[in-house]
Amino acid sequence: EDQVTQSPEALRLQEGESSSLNCSYTVSGLRGLFWYRQDPGKGPEFLFTLYSAGEEKEKERLKATLTKKESFLHITAPKPEDSATYLCAVQAGAGGSQGNLIFGKGTKLSVKP
Amino acid sequence: KAGVTQTPRYLIKTRGQQVTLSCSPISGHRSVSWYQQTPGQGLQFLFEYFSETQRNKGNFPGRFSGRQFSNSRSEMNVSTLELGDSALYLCASSQRPQETQYFGPGTRLLVL
């Protein structure tokens, strides 16, 4: 069964304290892995798409990496405005759930000034 | 470029009623997917439409249905509402199936 697990569920950081969020997955033929950011009461905002193991993408203080079993979202020197829930999703290339996104439960990040 | 828009943003219904939610995709996007988000289950896939055809359906009862129009706009309908249908319903669009999806702000449905 296709599955996505994110850890930790919640993370509290001080401003400037770098850390990483984990997304482990099992999927029938990974077509893509996606990271989204969601603020309270809003829809998810697209951050990155990763397609193959070894791929890395960066945007401001965020860097996403991908291996064959997991992805990491590294946050460098976070600021309070980075506080949000970060969602990881995979898209299967085969099997019953082919094409649709399978989401993890998310990591709620709080960055204190 | 305008993002995905969803209407209405908030709805309050009572058990047994039905509801229709609307989604307008990003201009040029022809694929629309719908998701249900609840605190307990997270984001769960409902269905995907492309060129007015349902391509994929999640594990939800037949009370949940949808359609897509020739201009790529989509609607989803929930009949015989239950308390457990209270959720944030999210629409996402992509240029084609299996490409990066961009989400709208969602419709918050409360069933009393």
PDB file of C-alpha atoms in Angstrom, chain B residues 36-80:
ATOM      1  CA  GLN B  36     -10.833  16.442   1.603  1.00  0.00           C
ATOM      2  CA  GLN B  37      -8.793  17.678   4.579  1.00  0.00           C
ATOM      3  CA  THR B  38      -9.701  16.830   8.174  1.00  0.00           C
ATOM      4  CA  PRO B  39      -7.616  17.037  11.366  1.00  0.00           C
ATOM      5  CA  GLY B  40      -7.751  13.279  11.853  1.00  0.00           C
ATOM      6  CA  GLN B  41      -7.192  11.971   8.331  1.00  0.00           C
ATOM      7  CA  GLY B  42      -5.220  14.785   6.751  1.00  0.00           C
ATOM      8  CA  LEU B  43      -5.526  15.358   3.023  1.00  0.00           C
ATOM      9  CA  GLN B  44      -7.311  12.588   1.151  1.00  0.00           C
ATOM     10  CA  PHE B  45      -7.836  12.325  -2.595  1.00  0.00           C
ATOM     11  CA  LEU B  46     -11.433  12.423  -3.825  1.00  0.00           C
ATOM     12  CA  PHE B  47     -11.235  12.458  -7.628  1.00  0.00           C
ATOM     13  CA  GLU B  48      -9.483  13.868 -10.667  1.00  0.00           C
ATOM     14  CA  TYR B  49     -10.945  15.236 -13.889  1.00  0.00           C
ATOM     15  CA  PHE B  50      -9.312  15.897 -17.223  1.00  0.00           C
ATOM     16  CA  SER B  51     -11.053  16.871 -20.440  1.00  0.00           C
ATOM     17  CA  GLU B  52     -14.441  16.475 -18.741  1.00  0.00           C
ATOM     18  CA  THR B  53     -13.687  12.849 -17.826  1.00  0.00           C
ATOM     19  CA  GLN B  54     -13.073  11.388 -14.397  1.00  0.00           C
ATOM     20  CA  ARG B  55      -9.630   9.780 -14.547  1.00  0.00           C
ATOM     21  CA  ASN B  56      -9.238   8.631 -11.003  1.00  0.00           C
ATOM     22  CA  LYS B  57     -11.345   8.248  -7.875  1.00  0.00           C
ATOM     23  CA  GLY B  58     -10.399   7.896  -4.224  1.00  0.00           C
ATOM     24  CA  ASN B  59     -11.942   5.691  -1.593  1.00  0.00           C
ATOM     25  CA  PHE B  60     -15.051   7.717  -0.801  1.00  0.00           C
ATOM     26  CA  PRO B  61     -18.731   6.691  -0.888  1.00  0.00           C
ATOM     27  CA  GLY B  62     -20.910   7.332  -3.904  1.00  0.00           C
ATOM     28  CA  ARG B  63     -22.465  10.340  -2.134  1.00  0.00           C
ATOM     29  CA  PHE B  64     -19.397  12.232  -3.344  1.00  0.00           C
ATOM     30  CA  SER B  65     -19.484  13.054  -7.035  1.00  0.00           C
ATOM     31  CA  GLY B  66     -18.063  15.593  -9.398  1.00  0.00           C
ATOM     32  CA  ARG B  67     -17.943  16.849 -12.920  1.00  0.00           C
ATOM     33  CA  GLN B  68     -15.888  19.039 -15.172  1.00  0.00           C
ATOM     34  CA  PHE B  69     -17.077  21.462 -17.803  1.00  0.00           C
ATOM     35  CA  SER B  70     -15.638  22.251 -21.217  1.00  0.00           C
ATOM     36  CA  ASN B  71     -13.907  25.367 -19.815  1.00  0.00           C
ATOM     37  CA  SER B  72     -12.134  23.114 -17.248  1.00  0.00           C
ATOM     38  CA  ARG B  73     -14.132  24.491 -14.323  1.00  0.00           C
ATOM     39  CA  SER B  74     -15.196  21.750 -11.944  1.00  0.00           C
ATOM     40  CA  GLU B  75     -17.885  21.126  -9.376  1.00  0.00           C
ATOM     41  CA  MET B  76     -18.176  18.529  -6.674  1.00  0.00           C
ATOM     42  CA  ASN B  77     -21.401  17.470  -5.035  1.00  0.00           C
ATOM     43  CA  VAL B  78     -22.031  15.760  -1.730  1.00  0.00           C
ATOM     44  CA  SER B  79     -25.504  14.350  -1.193  1.00  0.00           C
ATOM     45  CA  THR B  80     -27.169  13.295   2.050  1.00  0.00           C
TER      46      THR B  80
END
